[in-house]
Coordinates of C-alpha atoms and ligand atoms in Angstrom, one line a residue:
X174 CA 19.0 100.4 39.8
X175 CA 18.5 99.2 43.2
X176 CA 22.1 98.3 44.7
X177 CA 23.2 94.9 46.0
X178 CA 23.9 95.9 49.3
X179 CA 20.2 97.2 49.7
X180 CA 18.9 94.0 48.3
X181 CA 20.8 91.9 50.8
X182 CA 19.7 94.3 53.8
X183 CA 16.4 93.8 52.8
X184 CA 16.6 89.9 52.4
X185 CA 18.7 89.6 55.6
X186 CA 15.8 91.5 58.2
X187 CA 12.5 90.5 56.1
X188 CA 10.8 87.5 58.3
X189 CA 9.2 85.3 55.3
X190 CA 6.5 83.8 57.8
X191 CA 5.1 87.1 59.2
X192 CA 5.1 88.7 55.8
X193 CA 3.2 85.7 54.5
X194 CA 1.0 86.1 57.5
X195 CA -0.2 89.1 56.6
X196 CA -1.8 87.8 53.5
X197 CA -2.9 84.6 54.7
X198 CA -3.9 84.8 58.5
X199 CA -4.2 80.8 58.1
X200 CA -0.7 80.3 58.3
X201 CA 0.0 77.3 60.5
X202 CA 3.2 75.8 62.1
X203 CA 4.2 72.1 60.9
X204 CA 7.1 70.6 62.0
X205 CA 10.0 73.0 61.4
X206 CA 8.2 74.5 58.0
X207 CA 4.6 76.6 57.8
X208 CA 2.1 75.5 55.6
X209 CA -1.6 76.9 54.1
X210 CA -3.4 77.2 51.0
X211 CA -1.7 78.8 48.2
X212 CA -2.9 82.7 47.7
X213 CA -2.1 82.2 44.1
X214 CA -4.1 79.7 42.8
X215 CA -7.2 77.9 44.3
X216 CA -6.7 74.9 46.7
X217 CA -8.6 73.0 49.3
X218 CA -5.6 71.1 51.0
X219 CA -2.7 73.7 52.0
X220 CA 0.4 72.9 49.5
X221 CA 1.7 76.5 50.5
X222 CA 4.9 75.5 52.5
X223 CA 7.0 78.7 54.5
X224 CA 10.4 77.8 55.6
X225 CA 12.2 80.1 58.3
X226 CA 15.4 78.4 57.7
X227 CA 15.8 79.1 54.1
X228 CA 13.4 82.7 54.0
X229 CA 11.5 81.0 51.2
X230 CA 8.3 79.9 50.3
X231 CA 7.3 77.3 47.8
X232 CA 3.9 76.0 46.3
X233 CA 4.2 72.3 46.2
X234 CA 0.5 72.5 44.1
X235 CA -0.5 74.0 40.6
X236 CA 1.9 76.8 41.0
X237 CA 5.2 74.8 41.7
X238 CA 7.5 77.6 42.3
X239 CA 8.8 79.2 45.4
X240 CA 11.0 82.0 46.1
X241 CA 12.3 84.3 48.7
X242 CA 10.1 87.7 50.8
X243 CA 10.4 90.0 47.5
X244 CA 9.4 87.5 45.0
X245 CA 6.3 87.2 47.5
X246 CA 5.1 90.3 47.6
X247 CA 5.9 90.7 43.7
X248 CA 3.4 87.7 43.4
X249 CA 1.1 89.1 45.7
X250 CA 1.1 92.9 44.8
X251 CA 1.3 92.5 41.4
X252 CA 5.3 94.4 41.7
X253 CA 8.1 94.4 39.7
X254 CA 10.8 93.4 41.3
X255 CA 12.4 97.1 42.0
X256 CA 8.8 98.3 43.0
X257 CA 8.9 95.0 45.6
X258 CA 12.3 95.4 46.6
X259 CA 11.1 99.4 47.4
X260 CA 8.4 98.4 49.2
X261 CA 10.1 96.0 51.9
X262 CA 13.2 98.4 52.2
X263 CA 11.0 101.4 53.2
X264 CA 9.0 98.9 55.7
X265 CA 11.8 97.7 57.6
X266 CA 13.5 101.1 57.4
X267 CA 16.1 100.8 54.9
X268 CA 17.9 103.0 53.4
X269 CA 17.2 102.1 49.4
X270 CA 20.2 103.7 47.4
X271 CA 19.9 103.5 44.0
X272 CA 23.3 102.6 42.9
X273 CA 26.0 105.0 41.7
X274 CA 28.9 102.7 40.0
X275 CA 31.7 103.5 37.7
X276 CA 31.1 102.5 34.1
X277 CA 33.0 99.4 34.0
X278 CA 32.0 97.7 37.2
X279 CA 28.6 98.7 35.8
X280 CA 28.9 96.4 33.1
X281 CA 30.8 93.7 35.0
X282 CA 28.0 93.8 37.3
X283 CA 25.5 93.6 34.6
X284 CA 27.0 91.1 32.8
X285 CA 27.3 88.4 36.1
X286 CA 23.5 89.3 37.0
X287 CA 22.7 88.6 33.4
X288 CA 25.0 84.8 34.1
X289 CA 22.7 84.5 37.0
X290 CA 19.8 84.5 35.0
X291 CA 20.3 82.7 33.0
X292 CA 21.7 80.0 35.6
X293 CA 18.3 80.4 37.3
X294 CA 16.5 79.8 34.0
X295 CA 18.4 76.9 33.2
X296 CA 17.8 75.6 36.8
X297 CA 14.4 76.0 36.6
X298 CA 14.5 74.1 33.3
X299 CA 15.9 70.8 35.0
X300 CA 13.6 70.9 38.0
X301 CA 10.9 70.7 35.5
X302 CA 12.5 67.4 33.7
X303 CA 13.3 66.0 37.1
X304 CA 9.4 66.3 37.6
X305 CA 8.6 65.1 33.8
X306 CA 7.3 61.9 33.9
X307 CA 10.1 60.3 31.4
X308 CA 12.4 61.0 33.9
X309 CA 10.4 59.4 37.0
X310 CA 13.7 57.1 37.9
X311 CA 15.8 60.0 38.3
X312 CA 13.3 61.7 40.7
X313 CA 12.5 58.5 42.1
X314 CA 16.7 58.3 43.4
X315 CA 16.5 62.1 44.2
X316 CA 13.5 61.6 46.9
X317 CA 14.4 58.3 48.0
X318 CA 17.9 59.9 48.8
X319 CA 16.8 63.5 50.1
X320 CA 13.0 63.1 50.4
X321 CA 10.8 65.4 48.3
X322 CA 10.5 68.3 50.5
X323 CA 14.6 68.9 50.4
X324 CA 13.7 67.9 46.2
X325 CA 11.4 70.8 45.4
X326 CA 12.6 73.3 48.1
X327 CA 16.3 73.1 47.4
X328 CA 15.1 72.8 43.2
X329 CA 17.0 69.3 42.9
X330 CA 16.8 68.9 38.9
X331 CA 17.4 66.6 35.9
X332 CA 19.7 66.6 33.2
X333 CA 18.2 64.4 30.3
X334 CA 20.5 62.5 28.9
X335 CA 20.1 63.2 25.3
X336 CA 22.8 65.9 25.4
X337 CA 20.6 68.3 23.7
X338 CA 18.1 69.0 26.1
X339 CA 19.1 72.6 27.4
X340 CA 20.4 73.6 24.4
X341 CA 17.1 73.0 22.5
X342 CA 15.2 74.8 25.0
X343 CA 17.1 77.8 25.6
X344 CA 17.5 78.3 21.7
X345 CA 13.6 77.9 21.7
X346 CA 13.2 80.6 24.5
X347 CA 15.9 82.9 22.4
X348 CA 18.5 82.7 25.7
X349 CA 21.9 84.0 24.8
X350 CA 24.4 81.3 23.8
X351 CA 27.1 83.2 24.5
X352 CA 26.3 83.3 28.0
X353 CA 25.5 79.4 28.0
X354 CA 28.5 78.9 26.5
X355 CA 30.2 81.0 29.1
X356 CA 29.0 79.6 31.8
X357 CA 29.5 75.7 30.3
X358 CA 26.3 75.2 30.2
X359 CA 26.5 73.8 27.0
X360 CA 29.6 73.0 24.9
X361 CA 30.0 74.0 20.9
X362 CA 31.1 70.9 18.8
X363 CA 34.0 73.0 16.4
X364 CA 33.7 70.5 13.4
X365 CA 29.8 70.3 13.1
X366 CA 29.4 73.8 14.5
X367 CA 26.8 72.1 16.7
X368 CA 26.3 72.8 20.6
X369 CA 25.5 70.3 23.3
X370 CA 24.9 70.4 26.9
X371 CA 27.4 69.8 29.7
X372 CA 25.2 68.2 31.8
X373 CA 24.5 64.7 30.6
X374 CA 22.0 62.2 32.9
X375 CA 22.8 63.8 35.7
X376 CA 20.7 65.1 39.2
X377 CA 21.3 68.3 38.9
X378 CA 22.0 70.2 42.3
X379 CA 22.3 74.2 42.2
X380 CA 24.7 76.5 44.0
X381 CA 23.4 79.2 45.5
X382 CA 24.7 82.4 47.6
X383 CA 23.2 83.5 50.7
X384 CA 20.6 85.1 48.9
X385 CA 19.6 82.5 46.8
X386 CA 21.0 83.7 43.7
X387 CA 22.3 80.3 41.4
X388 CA 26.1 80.8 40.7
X389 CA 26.7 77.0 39.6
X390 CA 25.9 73.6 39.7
X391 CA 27.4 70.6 41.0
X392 CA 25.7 67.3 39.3
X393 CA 25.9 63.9 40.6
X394 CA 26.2 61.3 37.4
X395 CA 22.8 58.5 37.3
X396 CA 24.0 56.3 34.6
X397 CA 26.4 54.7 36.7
X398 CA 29.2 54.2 34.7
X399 CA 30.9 57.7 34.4
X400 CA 33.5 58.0 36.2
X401 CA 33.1 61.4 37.3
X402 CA 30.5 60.9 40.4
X403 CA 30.0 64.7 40.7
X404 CA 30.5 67.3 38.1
X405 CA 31.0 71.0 39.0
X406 CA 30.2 74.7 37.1
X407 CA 34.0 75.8 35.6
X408 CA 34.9 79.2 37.0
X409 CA 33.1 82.1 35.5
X410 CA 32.4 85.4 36.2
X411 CA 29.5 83.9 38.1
X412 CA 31.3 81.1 39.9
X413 CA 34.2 81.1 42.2
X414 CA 34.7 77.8 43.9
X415 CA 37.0 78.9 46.2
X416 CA 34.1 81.8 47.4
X417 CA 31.2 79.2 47.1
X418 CA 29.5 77.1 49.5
X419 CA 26.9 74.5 49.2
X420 CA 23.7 75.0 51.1
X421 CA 24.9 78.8 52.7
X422 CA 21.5 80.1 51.2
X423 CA 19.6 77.5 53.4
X424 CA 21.9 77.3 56.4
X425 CA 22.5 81.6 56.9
X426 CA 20.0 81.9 59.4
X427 CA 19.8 78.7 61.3
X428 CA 23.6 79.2 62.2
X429 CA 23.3 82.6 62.8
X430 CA 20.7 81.9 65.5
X431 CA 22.8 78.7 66.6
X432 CA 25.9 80.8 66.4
X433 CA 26.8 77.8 64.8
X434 CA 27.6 76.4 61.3
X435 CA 28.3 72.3 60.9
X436 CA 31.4 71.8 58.2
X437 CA 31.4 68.2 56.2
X438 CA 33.7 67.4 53.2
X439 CA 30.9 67.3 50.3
X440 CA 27.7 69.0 48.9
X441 CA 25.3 65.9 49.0
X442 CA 26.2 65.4 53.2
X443 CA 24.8 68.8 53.3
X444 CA 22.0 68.8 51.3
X445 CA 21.7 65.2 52.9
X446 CA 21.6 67.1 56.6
X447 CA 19.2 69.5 55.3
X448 CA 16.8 66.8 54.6
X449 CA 17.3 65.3 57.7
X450 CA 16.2 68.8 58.8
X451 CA 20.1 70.3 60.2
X452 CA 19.4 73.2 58.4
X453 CA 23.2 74.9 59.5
X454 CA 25.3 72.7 57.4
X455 CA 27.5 73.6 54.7
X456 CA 29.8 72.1 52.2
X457 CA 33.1 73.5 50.1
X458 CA 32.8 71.8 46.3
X459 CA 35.5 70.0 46.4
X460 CA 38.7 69.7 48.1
X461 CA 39.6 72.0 51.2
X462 CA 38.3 75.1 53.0
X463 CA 39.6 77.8 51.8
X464 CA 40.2 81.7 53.4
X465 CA 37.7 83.3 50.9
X466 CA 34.7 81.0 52.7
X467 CA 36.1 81.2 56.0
X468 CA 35.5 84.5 56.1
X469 CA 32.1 84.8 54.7
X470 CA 31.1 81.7 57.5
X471 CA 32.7 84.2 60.0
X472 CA 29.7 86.7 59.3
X473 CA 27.5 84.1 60.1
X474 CA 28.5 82.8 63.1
X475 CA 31.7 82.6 65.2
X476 CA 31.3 78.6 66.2
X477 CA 31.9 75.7 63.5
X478 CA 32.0 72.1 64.3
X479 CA 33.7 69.9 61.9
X480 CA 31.7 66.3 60.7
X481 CA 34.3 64.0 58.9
X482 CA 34.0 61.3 56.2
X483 CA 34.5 58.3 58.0
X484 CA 37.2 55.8 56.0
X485 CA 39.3 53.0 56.6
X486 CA 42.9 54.2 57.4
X487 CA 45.7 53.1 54.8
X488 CA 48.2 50.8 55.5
X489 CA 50.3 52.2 58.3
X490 CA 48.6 55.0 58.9
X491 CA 46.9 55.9 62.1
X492 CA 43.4 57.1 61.0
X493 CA 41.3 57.9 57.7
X494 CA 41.7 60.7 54.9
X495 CA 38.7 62.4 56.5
X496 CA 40.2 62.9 59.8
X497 CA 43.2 64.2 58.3
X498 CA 40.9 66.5 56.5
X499 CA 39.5 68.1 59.4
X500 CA 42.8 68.4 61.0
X501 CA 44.0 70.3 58.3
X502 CA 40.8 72.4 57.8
X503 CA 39.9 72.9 61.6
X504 CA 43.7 74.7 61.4
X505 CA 42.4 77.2 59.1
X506 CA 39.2 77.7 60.9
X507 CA 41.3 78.4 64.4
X508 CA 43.4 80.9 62.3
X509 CA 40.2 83.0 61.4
X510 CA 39.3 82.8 65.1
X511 CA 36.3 80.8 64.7
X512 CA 35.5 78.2 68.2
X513 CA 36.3 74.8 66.9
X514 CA 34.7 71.6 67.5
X515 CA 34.5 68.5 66.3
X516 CA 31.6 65.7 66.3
X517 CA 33.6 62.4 65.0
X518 CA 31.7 59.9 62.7
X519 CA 33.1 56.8 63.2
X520 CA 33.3 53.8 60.6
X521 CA 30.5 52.1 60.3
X522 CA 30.1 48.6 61.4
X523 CA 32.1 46.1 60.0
X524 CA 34.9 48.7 59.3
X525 CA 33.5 50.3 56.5
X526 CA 33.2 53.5 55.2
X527 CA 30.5 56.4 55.8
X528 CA 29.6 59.7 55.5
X529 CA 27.4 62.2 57.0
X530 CA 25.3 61.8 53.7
X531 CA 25.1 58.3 54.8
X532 CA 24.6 58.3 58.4
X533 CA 21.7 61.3 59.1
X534 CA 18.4 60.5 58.7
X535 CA 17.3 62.0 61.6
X536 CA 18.5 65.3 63.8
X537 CA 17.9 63.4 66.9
X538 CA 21.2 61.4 65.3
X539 CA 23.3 64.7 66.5
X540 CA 23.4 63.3 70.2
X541 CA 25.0 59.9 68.9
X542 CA 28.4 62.0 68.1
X543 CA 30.1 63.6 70.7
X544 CA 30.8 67.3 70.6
X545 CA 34.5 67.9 71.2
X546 CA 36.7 70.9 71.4
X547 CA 38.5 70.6 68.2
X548 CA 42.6 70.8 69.7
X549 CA 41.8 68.4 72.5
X550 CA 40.2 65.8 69.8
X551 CA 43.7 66.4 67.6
X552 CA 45.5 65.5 70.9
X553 CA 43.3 62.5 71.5
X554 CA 43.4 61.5 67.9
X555 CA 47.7 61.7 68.2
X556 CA 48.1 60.5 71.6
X557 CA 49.6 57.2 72.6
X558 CA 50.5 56.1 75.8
X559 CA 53.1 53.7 73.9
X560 CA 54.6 55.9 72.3
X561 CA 58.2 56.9 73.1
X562 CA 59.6 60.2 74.8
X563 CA 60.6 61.4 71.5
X564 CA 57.1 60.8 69.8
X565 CA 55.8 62.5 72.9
X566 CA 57.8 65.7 73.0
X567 CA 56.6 65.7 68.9
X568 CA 53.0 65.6 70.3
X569 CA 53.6 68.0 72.7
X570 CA 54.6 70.9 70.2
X571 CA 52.3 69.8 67.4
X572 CA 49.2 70.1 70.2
X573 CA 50.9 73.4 71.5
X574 CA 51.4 74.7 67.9
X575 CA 47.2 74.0 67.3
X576 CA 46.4 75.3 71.2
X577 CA 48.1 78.5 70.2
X578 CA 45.8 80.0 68.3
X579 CA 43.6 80.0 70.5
X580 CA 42.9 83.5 71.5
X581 CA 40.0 83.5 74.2
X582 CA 41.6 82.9 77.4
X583 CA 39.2 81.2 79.5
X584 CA 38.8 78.7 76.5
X585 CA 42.3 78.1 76.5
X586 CA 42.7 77.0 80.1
X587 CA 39.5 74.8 79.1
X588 CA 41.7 73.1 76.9
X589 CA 44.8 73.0 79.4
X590 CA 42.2 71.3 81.6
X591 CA 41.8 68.8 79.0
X592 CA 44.7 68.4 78.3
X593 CA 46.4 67.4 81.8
X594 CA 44.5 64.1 81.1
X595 CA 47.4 62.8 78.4
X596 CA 50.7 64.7 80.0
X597 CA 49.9 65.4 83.6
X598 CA 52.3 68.7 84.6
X599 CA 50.4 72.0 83.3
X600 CA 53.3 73.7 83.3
X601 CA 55.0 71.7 80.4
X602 CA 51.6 72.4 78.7
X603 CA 51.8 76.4 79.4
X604 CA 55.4 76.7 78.4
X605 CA 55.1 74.9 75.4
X606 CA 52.3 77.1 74.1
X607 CA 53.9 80.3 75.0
X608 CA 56.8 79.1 73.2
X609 CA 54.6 78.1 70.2
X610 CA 53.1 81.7 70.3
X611 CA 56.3 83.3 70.2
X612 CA 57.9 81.3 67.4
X613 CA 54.4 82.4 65.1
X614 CA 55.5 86.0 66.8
X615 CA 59.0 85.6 65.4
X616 CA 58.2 84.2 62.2
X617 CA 55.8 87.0 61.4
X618 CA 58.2 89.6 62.3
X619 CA 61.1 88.0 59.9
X620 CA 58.6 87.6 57.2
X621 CA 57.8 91.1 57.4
X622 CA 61.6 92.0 57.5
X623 CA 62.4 90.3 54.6
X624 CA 59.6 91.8 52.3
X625 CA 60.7 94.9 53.4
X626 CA 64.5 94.4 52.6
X627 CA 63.2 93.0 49.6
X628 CA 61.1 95.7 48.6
X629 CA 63.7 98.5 49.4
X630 CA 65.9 96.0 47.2
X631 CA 68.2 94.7 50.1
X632 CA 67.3 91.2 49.3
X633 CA 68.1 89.8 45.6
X634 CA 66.1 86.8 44.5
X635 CA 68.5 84.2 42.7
Ligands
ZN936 ZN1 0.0 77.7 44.3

């Protein structure tokens, strides 16, 4: 057994386009993408598309799969995929070790890579209903809203609405209905002792890992009158929301040549930027950020730049739900030392609401939003001249609190510079930072005090 961490060094230095090249010389550049005839079946007009953002590939003709560089050479040599996975890990000079592992992390293993299949069998499964022609409203909506490049590429599918649709076909194909079940794929009816599937009439989007394996799915609802718009995977052994983001598998590389990844509240804004061809956006699934993603975005690149939902602010309240959102959330991101910057969407016309979903169509439609250091935005956003001394001083430390997290000097007296354009006197700016820095200082230290004297059993808990 090949291990994981060979796999992903292969995956991370194979260059899909220059391996493809070297079967078919033709390859040509269009647009962002490469296209030619398909080596594996016989075409006259090149349906063969290469994409350097994602590492895949993906025959739009008879074929109508895709995958990433060892699938290739699989299809091409003939491999299996540990012969394939061998042969690209001795080319690029990679040390292939066969995997040693205790027993029961063995089996754990086994078991998630077996929930993975099957995730990438039933995915597989809905693409090919989103493309049957009983279905052509559903993948009518899906290109109209994403266009059919982002459709077939990213493996946008259907869930019929029958309710018995998966279950039917993975019975046929003799899947496990354990795992299904495991994974809430499909659902066991107790009384009739009947199973049906979880996903009802719904565009089905998959969640994949940086190496395109399918741990989930979020699904948006078609029929219009459920009330739940989107519908996630339930945590299994193969999906953790709070380690899962949407579109890291098609955004790794862009942002780690950008040094850049863009942050937005929901899954379709980023497969929506995708389309629009900002390959280095990514998405939580549902709610806020969370340390476990932070830190797999901080192998990617060290910069993010936060996109907000655009909404109406409530009564009495000084701006939207989505700019409260990435105040919250660009916090966390300063705390794992990321650079943090914000381009603000703002309502569109006639006060109403929008998203990044809604408002790229186009990457040219990056320049329309300002690019702002992320603390000096959360002044901005706070500041008002009105406001009395007491508000201000409350500014004041809130903004210093922020600024102090900033580790990189030089981009600290960047912000100072900034900030001199709200409270003129540096000074007050420096000393309230310092003092905010020693107050984290402090409340580190007692925190550490106290799990001591609580661990030595100086401390009693009520
Ligand atoms: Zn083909």
């Amino acid at each position: 057994m090949i291990s994981q961490d060979t796999i992903n060094a292969i995956l991370d230095r194979a260059d899909i386009v220059s391996l493809v090249r070297e079967y078919v010389p033709e390859l040509t550049k269009r647009g962002a993408n490469w296209t030619c005839c398909c080596p594996f079946h016989k075409e006259k007009t090149p349906s063969f598309h290469v994409s350097p953002a994602r590492q895949t590939w993906h025959c739009f003709g008879a074929c109508a799969e895709g995958g990433n560089a060892i699938s290739f050479v699989m299809k091409a040599e003939g491999m299996t995929f540990p012969q394939a996975a061998r042969h690209l890990a001795q080319r690029y000079g990679i040390d292939c070790y066969e995997a040693e592992e205790p027993d029961g992390e063995r089996e754990e293993r086994l078991h998630r890579e077996a929930l993975w299949g099957v995730n990438e069998r039933a995915a597989k499964f809905y693409a090919e209903q989103l493309h049957d022609p009983a279905n052509a409203s559903a993948l009518a909506y899906a290109q109209e809203r994403f266009g059919s490049e982002y459709v077939a590429e990213a493996g946008l599918g259907f869930a019929p609405a029958s309710g018995r649709a998966l279950c039917d076909h993975a019975m046929a194909r003799g899947e496990n209905i354990d795992l299904l079940l495991e994974l809430n794929l499909v659902a066991r009816n107790e009384q009739r002792g009947t199973y049906y599937d979880f996903y009802r009439n719904r565009l089905v989007f998959p969640i994949r890992d940086r190496y395109r394996r399918v741990l989930g799915f979020t699904a948006r609802d078609l029929s219009g009158s459920n009330e739940c718009k989107y519908l996630n995977s339930k945590e299994s052994a193969a999906y953790h929301k709070k380690e899962s983001i949407y579109g890291i598998d098609e955004a790794w590389r862009e942002a780690a040549r950008q040094e850049l990844f863009f942050l937005v509240e929901g899954a379709p804004d980023a497969a929506k930027m995708h389309a629009a061809g900002i390959y280095n956006a990514v998405a939580p699934l549902g709610g806020a950020w969370t340390a476990e993603q932070m830190q797999m975005l901080k192998k990617g690149a060290d910069c993010v730049c936060f996109i907000n939902d655009a909404d109406p602010p409530k009564e009495g309240e000084a701006y939207g739900a989505g700019i409260a959102y990435v105040m919250k959330n660009g916090r966390l991101a300063l705390e794992h030392g990321f650079t943090v910057s914000v381009r603000e969407l703002p309502l569109a016309e006639g006060n109403r609401k929008q998203d990044p979903g809604s408002f790229f169509t186009s990457k040219a439609q990056l320049g329309l939003l300002k690019e702002e250091e992320f603390v000096a935005w959360c002044a901005r956003t706070w500041w008002n001249e009105e406001d009395n001394l007491n508000l201000k001083a409350e500014h004041i430390t809130r903004i210093a609190d922020l600024s102090s997290l900033i580790k990189d000097e030089t981009r600290l007296e960047m912000l100072i510079d900034e900030l001199v354009k709200l409270k003129k006197r540096k000074d007050i700016w420096r000393s309230a930072i310092n003092r905010a820095k020693w107050a984290r200082i402090d409340a580190k230290k007692a925190e550490r005090k106290e799990i001591n004297l609580r661990t030595y059993g100086f401390i009693e808990d009520r």
